[in-house]
CSV table of N, CA and C in Angstrom, one decimal:
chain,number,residue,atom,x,y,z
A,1,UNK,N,-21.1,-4.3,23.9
A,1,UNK,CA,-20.8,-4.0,22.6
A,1,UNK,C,-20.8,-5.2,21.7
A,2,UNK,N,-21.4,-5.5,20.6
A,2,UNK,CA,-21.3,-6.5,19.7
A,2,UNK,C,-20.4,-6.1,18.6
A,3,UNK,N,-19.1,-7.3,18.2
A,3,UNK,CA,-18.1,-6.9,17.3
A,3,UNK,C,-18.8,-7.7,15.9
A,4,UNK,N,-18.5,-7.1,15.1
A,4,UNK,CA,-19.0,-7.2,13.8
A,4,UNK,C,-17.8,-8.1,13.2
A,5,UNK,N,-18.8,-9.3,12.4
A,5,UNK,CA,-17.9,-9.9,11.3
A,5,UNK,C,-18.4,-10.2,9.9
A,6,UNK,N,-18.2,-11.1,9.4
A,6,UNK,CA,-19.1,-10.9,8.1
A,6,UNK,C,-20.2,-11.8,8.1
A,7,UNK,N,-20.2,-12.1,9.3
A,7,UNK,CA,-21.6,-13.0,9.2
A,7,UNK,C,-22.9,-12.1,10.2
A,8,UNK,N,-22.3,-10.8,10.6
A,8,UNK,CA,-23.3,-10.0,11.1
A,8,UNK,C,-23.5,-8.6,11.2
A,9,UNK,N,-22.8,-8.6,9.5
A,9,UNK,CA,-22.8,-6.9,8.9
A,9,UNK,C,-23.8,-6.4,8.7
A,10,UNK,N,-25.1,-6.9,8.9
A,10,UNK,CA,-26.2,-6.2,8.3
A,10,UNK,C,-26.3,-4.9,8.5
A,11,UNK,N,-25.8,-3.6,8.0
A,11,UNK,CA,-25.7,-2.3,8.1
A,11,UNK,C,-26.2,-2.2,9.9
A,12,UNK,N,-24.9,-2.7,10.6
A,12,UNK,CA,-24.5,-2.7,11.4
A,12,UNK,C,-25.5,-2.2,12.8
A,13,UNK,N,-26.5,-2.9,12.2
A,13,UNK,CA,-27.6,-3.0,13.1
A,13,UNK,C,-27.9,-4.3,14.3
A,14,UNK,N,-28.5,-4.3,15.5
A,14,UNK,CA,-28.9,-4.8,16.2
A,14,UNK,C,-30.1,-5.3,16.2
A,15,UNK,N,-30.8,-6.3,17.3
A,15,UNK,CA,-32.0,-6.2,17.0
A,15,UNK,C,-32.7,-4.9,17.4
A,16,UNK,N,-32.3,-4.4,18.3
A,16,UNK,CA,-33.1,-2.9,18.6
A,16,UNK,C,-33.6,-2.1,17.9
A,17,UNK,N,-32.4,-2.0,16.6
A,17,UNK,CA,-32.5,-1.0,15.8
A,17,UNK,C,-31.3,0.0,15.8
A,18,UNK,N,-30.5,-0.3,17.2
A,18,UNK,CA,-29.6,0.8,17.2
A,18,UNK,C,-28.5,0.3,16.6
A,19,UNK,N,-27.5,1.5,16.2
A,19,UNK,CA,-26.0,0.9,15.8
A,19,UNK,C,-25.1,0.2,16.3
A,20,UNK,N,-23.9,-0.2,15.9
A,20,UNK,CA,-23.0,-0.7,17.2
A,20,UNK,C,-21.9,0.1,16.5
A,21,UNK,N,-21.1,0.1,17.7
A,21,UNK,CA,-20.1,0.7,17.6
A,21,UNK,C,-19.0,-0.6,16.4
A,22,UNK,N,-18.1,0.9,14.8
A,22,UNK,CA,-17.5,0.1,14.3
A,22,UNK,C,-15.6,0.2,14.5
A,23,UNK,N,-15.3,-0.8,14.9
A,23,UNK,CA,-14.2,-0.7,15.2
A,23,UNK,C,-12.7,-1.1,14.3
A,24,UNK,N,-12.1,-0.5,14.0
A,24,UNK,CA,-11.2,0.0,13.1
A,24,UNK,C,-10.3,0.1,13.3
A,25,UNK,N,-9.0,-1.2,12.9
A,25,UNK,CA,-8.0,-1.1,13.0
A,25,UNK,C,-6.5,-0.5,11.8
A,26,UNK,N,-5.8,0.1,12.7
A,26,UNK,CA,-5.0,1.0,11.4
A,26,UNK,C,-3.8,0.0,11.8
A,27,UNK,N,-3.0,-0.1,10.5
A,27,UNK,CA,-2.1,-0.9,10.5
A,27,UNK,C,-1.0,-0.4,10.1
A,28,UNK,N,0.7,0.0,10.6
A,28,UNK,CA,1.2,0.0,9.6
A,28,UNK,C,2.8,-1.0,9.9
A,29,UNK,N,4.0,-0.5,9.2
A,29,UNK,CA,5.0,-1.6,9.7
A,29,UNK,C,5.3,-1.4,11.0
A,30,UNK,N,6.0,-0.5,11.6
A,30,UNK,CA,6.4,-0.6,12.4
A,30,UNK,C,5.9,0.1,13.8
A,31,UNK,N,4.4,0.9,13.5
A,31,UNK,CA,3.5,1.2,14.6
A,31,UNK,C,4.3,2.8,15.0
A,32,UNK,N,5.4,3.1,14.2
A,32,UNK,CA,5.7,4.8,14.6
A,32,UNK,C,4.3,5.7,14.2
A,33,UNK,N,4.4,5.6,12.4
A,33,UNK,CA,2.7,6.6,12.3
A,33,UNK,C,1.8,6.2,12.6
A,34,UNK,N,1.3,5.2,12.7
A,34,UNK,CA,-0.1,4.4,13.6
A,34,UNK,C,-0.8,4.8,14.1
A,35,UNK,N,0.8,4.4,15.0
A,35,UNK,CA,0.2,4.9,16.9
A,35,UNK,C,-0.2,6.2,16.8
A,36,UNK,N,0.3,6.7,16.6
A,36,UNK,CA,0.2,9.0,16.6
A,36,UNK,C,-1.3,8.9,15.7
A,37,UNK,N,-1.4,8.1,14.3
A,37,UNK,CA,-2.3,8.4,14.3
A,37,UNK,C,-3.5,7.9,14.3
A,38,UNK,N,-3.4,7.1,15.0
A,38,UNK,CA,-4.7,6.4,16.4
A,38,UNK,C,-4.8,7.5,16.8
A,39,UNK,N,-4.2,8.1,17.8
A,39,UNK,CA,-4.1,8.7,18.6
A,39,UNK,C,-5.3,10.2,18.1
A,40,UNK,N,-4.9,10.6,16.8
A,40,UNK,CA,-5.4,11.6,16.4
A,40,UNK,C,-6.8,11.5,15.6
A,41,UNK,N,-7.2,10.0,15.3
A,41,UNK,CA,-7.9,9.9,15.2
A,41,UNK,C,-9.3,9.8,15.9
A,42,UNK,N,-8.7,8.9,16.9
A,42,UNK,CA,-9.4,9.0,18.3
A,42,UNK,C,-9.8,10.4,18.8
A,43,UNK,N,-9.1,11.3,18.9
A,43,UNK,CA,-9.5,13.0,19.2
A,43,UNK,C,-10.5,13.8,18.3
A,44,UNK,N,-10.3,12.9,17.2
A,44,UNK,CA,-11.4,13.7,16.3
A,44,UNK,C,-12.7,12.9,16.6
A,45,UNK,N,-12.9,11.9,16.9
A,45,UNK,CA,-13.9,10.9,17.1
A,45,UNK,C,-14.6,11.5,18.2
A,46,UNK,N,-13.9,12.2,18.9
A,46,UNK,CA,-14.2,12.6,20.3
A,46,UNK,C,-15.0,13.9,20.3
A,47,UNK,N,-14.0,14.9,19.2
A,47,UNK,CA,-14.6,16.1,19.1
A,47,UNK,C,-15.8,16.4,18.4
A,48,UNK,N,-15.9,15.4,17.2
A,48,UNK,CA,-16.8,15.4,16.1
A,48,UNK,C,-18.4,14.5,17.4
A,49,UNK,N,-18.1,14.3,18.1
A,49,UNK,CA,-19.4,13.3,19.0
A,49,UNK,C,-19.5,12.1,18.7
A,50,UNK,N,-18.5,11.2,17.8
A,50,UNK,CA,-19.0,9.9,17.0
A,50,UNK,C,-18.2,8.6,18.1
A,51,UNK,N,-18.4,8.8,19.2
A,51,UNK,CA,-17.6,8.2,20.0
A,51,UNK,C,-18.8,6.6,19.6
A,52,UNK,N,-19.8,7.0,19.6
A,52,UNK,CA,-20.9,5.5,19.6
A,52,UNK,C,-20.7,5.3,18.5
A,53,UNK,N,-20.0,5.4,17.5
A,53,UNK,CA,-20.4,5.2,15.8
A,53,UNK,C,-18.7,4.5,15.5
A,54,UNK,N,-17.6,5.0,15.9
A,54,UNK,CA,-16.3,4.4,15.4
A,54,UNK,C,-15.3,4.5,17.1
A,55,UNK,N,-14.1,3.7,16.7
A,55,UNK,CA,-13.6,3.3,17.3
A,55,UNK,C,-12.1,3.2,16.8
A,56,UNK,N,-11.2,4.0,16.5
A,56,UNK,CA,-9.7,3.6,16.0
A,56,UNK,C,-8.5,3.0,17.4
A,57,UNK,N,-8.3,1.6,16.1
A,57,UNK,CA,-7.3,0.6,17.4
A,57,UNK,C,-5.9,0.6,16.5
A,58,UNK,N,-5.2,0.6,17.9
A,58,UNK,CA,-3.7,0.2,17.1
A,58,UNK,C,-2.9,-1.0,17.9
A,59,UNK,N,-3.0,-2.1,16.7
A,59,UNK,CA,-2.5,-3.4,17.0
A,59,UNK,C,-1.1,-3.1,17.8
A,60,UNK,N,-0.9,-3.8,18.3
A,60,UNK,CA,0.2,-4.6,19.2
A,60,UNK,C,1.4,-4.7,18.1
A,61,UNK,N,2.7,-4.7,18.2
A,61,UNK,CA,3.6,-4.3,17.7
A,61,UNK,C,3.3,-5.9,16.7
A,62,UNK,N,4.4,-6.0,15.4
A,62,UNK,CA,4.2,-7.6,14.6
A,62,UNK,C,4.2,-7.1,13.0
A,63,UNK,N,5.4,-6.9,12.8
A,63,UNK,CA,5.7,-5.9,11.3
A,63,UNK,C,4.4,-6.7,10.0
A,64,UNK,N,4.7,-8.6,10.3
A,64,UNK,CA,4.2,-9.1,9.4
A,64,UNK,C,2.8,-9.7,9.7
A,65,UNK,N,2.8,-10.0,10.9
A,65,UNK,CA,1.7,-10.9,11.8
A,65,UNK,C,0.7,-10.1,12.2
A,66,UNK,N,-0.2,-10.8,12.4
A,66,UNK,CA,-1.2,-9.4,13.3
A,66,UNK,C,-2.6,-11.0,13.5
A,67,UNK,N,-2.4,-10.9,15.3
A,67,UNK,CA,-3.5,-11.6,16.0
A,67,UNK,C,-4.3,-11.0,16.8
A,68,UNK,N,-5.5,-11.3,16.0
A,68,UNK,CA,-6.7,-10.8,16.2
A,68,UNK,C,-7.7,-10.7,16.7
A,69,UNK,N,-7.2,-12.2,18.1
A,69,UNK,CA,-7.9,-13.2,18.6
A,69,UNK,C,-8.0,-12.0,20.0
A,70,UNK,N,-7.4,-11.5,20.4
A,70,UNK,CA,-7.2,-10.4,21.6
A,70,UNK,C,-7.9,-9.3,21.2
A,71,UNK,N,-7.8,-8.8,19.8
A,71,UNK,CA,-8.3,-7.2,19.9
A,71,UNK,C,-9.0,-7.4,18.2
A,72,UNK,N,-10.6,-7.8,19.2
A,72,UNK,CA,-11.1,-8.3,17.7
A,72,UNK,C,-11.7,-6.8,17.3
A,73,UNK,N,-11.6,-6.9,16.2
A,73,UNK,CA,-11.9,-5.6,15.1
A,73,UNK,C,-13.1,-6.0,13.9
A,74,UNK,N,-13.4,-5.1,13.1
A,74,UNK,CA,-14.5,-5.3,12.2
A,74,UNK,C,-13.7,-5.0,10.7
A,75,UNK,N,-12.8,-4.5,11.0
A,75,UNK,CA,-12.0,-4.0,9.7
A,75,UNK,C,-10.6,-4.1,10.0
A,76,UNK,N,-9.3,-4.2,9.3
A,76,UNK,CA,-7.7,-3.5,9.1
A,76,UNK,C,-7.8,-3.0,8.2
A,77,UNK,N,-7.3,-1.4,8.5
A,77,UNK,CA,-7.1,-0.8,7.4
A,77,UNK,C,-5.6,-0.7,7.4
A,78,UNK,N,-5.0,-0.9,6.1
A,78,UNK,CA,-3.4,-0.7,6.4
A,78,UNK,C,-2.8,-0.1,5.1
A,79,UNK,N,-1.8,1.1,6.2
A,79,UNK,CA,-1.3,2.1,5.8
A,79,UNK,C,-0.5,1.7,3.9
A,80,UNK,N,-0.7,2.5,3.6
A,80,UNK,CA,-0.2,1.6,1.9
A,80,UNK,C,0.8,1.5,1.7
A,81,UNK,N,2.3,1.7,2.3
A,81,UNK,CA,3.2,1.3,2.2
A,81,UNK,C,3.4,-0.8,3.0
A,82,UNK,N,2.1,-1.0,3.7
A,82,UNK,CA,1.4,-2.6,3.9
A,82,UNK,C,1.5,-3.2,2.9
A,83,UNK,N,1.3,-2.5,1.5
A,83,UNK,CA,0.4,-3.5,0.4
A,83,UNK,C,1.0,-4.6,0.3
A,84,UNK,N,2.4,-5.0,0.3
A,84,UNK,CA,2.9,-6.0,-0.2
A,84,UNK,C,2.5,-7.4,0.8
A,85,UNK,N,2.1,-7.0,2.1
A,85,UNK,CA,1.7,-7.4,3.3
A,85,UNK,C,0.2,-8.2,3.1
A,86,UNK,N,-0.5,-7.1,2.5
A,86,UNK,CA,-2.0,-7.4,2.4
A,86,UNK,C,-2.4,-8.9,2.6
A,87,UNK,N,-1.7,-9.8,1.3
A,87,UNK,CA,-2.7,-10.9,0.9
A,87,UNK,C,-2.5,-11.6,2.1
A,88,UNK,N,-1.3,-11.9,2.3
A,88,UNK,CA,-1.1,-12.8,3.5
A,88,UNK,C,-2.0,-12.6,4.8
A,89,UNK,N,-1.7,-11.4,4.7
A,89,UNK,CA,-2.4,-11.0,6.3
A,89,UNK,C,-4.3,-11.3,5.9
A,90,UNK,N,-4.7,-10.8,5.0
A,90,UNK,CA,-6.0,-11.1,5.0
A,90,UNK,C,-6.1,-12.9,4.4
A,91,UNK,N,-5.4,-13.4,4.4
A,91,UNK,CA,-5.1,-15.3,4.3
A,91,UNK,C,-4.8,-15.8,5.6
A,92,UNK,N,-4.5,-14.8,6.3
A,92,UNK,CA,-4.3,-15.6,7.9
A,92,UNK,C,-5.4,-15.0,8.8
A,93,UNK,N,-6.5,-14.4,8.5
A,93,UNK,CA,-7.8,-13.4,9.3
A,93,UNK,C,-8.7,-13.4,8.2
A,94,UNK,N,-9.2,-14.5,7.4
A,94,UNK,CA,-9.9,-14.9,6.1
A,94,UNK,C,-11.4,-14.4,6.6
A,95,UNK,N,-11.7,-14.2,8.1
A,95,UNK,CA,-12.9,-13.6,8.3
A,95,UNK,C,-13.0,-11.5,8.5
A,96,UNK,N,-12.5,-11.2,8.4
A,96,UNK,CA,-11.9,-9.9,9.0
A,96,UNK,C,-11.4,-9.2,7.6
A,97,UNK,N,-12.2,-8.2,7.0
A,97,UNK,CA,-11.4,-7.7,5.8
A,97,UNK,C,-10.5,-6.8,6.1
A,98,UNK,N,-10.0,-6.8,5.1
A,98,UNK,CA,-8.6,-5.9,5.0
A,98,UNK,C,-9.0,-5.2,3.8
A,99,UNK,N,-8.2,-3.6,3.7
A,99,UNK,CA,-8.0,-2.6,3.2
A,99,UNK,C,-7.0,-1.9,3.2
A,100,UNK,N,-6.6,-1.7,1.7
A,100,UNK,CA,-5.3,-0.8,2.1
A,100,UNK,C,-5.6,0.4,1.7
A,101,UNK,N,-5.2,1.4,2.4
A,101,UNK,CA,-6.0,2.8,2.2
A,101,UNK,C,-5.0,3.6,0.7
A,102,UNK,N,-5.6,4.4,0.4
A,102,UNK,CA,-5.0,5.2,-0.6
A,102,UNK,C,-4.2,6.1,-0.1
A,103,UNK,N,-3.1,6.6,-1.0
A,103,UNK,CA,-2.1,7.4,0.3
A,103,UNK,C,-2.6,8.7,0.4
A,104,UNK,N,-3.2,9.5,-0.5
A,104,UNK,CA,-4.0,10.6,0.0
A,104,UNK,C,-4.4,10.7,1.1
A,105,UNK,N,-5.4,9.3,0.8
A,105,UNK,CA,-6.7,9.5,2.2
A,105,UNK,C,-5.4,9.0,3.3
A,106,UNK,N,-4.5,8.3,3.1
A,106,UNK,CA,-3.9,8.3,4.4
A,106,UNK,C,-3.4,9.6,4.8
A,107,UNK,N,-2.6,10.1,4.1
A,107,UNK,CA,-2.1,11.5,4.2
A,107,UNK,C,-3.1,12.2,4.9
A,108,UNK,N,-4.5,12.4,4.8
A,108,UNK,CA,-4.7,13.0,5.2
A,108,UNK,C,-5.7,13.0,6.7
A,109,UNK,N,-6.1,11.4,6.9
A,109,UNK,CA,-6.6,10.7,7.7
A,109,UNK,C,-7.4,11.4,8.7
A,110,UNK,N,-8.2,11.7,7.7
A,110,UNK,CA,-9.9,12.0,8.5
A,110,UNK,C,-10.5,10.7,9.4
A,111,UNK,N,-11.1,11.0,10.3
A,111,UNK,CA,-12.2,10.0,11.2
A,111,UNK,C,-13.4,9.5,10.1
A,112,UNK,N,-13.7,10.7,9.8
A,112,UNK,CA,-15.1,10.8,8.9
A,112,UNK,C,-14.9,9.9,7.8
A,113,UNK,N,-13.9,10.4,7.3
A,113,UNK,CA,-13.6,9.5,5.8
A,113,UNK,C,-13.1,8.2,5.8
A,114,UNK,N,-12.8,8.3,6.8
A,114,UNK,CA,-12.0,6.5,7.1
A,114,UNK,C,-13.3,5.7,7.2
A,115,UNK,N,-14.2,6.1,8.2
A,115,UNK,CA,-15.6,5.7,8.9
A,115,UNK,C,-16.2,5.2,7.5
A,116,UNK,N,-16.6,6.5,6.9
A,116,UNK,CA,-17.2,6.0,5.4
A,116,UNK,C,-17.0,4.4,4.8
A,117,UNK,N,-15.4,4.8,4.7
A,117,UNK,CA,-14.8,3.7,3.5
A,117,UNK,C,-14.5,2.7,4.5
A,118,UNK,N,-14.4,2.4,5.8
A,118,UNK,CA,-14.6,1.6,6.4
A,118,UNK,C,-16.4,0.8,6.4
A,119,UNK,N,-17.2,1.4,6.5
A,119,UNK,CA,-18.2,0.7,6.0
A,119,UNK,C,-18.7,0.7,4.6
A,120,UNK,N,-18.2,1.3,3.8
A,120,UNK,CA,-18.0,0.5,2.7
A,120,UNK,C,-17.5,-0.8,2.0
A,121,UNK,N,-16.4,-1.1,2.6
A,121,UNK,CA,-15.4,-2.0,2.3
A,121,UNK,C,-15.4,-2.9,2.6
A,122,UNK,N,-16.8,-3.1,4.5
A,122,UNK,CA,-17.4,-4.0,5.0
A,122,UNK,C,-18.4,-4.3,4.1
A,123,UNK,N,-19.1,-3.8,3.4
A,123,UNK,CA,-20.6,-3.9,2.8
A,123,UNK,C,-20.0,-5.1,1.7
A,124,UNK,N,-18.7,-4.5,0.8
A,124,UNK,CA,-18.0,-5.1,-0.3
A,124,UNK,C,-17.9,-6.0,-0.1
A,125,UNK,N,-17.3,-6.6,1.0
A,125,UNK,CA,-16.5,-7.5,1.1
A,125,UNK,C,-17.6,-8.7,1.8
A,126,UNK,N,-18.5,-8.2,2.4
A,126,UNK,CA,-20.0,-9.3,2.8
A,126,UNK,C,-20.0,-9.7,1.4
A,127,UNK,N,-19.8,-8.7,0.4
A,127,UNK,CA,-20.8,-9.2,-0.8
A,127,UNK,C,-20.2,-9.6,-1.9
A,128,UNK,N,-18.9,-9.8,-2.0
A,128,UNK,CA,-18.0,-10.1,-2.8
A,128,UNK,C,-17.0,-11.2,-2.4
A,129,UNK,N,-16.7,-11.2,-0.9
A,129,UNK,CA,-15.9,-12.2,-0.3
A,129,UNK,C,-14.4,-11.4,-0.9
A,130,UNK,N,-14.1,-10.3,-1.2
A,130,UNK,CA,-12.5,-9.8,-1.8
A,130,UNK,C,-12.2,-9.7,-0.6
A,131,UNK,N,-10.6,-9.9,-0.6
A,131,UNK,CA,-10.0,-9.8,0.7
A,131,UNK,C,-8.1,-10.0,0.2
A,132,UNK,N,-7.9,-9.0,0.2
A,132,UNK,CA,-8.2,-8.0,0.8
A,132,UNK,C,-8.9,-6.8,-0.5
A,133,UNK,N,-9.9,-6.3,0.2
A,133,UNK,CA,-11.1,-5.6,-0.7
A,133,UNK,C,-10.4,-3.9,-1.2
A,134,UNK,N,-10.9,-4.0,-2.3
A,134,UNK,CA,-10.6,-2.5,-3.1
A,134,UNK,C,-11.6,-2.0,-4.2
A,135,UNK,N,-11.8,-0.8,-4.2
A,135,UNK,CA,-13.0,-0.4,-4.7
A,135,UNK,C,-12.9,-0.3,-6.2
A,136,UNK,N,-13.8,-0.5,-7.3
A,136,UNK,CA,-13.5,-0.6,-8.9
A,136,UNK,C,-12.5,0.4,-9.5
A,137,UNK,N,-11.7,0.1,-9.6
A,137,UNK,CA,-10.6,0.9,-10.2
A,137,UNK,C,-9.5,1.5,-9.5
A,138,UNK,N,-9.5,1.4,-8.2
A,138,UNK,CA,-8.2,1.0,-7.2
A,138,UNK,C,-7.6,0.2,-6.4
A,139,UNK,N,-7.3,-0.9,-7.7
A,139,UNK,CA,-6.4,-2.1,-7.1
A,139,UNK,C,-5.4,-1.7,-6.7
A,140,UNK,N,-4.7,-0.3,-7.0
A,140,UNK,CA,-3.4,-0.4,-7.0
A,140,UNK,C,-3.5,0.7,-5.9
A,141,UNK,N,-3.1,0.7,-4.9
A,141,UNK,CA,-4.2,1.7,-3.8
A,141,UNK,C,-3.0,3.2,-3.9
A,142,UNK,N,-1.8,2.9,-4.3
A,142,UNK,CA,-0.9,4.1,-4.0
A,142,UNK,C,-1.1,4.9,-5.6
A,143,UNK,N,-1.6,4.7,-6.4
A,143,UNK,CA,-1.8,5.3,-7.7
A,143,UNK,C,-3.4,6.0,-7.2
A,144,UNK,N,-4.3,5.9,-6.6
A,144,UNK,CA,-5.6,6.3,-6.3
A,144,UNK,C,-5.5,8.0,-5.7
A,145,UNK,N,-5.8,8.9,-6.7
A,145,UNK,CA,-6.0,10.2,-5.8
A,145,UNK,C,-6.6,11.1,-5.1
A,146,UNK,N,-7.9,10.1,-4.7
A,146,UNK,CA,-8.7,10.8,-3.9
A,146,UNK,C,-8.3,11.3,-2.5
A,147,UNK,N,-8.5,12.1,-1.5
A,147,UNK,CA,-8.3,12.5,-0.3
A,147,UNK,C,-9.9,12.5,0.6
A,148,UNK,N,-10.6,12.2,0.0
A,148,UNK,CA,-12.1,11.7,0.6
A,148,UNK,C,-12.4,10.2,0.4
A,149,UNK,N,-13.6,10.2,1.3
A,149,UNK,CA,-13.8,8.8,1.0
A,149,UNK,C,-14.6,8.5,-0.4
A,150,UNK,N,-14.6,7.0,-0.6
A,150,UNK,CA,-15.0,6.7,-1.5
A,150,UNK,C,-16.0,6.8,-2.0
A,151,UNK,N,-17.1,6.9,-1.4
A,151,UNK,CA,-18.6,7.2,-1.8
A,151,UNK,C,-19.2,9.0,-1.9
A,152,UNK,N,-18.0,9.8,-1.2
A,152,UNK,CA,-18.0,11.1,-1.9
A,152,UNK,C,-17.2,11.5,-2.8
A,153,UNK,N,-16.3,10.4,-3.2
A,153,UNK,CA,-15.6,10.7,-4.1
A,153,UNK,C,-16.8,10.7,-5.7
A,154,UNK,N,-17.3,9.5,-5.7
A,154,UNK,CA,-18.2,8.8,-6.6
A,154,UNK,C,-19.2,9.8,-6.6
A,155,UNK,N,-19.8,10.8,-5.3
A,155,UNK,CA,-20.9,11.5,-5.7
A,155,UNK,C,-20.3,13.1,-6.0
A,156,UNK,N,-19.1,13.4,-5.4
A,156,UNK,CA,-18.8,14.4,-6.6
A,156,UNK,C,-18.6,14.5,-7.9
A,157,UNK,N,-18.1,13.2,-8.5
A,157,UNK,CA,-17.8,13.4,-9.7
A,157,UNK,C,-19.2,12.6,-10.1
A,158,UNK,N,-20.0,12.1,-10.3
A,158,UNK,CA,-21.7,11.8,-10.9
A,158,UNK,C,-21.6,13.6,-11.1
A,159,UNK,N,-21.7,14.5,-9.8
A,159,UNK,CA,-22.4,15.8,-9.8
A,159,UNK,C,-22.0,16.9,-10.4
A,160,UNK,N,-20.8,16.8,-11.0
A,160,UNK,CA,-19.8,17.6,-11.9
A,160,UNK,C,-18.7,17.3,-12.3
C-alpha cells in the first residue's frame, strides 16, 4: 500500500495506473463517537465493495495531540465539535490535511460522502496549502447544512 501525502496526491494514482487505497482518519475528543463510528463506517466500506478505494482509522486515544508517526493517514477528519482544536493540530502535522466536517454530514456519516469530501479536501489543500482546509463558504463548519458531500452538494444546486 502506498500512503499518500501532499507530495503524491496526484488523483491518487500509481505508476500502474491503479488507485491506492485512501486512508481516513476520524477524529473526535474523546474517541466515544469515533470509535462506533469507525466502526460503522468500516461496515459500510465493506458492504458497498470499496474496501480498495477507503479505509476509516481511529486514532489512539490524545483529546489534544494526535501522532501520526504510527498510523500514517492521508487525511483527519475531525468531528466539529474539534474546531477549536483544528489549527493546532494541523500546525503540529503541517503535511497531513485536516478537516473539520460539517455537523450534518457528521450526523449522518456516510462512507461515500466522507470518501468524496475526503478527496476533495486533498485535491484543495495540494493546491492551496489551507490547513486546516474548508470548502468556499464553509469556514465555519457547524453553520454548513449540507448532509452530502461537497461536490454533490455543488451539482445539485448548479442543477436546480
Amino acid at each position: 500500500m502506498i500512503c499518500l501525502n501532499s507530495d503524491n496526491i496526484d488523483r491518487y494514482q500509481i505508476q500502474t495506473g491503479e488507485e491506492t487505497m485512501l486512508r481516513i482518519m476520524i477524529k473526535c475528543l474523546g474517541g466515544f463517537s469515533s470509535s462506533g463510528l469507525v466502526n460503522q463506517l468500516n461496515n459500510e466500506v465493506k458492504e458497498k465493495g470499496m474496501e480498495d478505494k477507503v479505509k476509516f482509522i481511529f486514532p489512539q486515544f490524545g483529546q489534544h495531540k494526535l501522532d501520526l508517526s504510527s498510523e500514517p493517514v492521508d487525511i483527519v477528519m475531525l468531528c466539529p465539535h474539534m474546531a477549536i482544536y483544528a489549527k493546532s493540530l494541523a500546525e503540529a502535522n503541517p503535511d497531513t490535511p485536516f478537516y473539520i466536517m460539517p455537523t450534518r454530514l457528521y450526523g449522518m456519516m456516510q462512507a461515500e460522502e466522507l470518501y468524496e469530501d475526503a478527496e476533495d479536501v486533498i485535491k484543495g489543500f495540494k493546491e492551496t496549502g489551507m490547513n486546516p482546509f474548508h470548502f468556499e463558504g464553509e469556514e465555519v463548519a457547524i453553520r454548513v447544512k449540507r448532509a452530502v458531500s461537497h461536490r454533490k452538494f455543488i451539482a445539485e444546486n448548479q442543477n436546480g
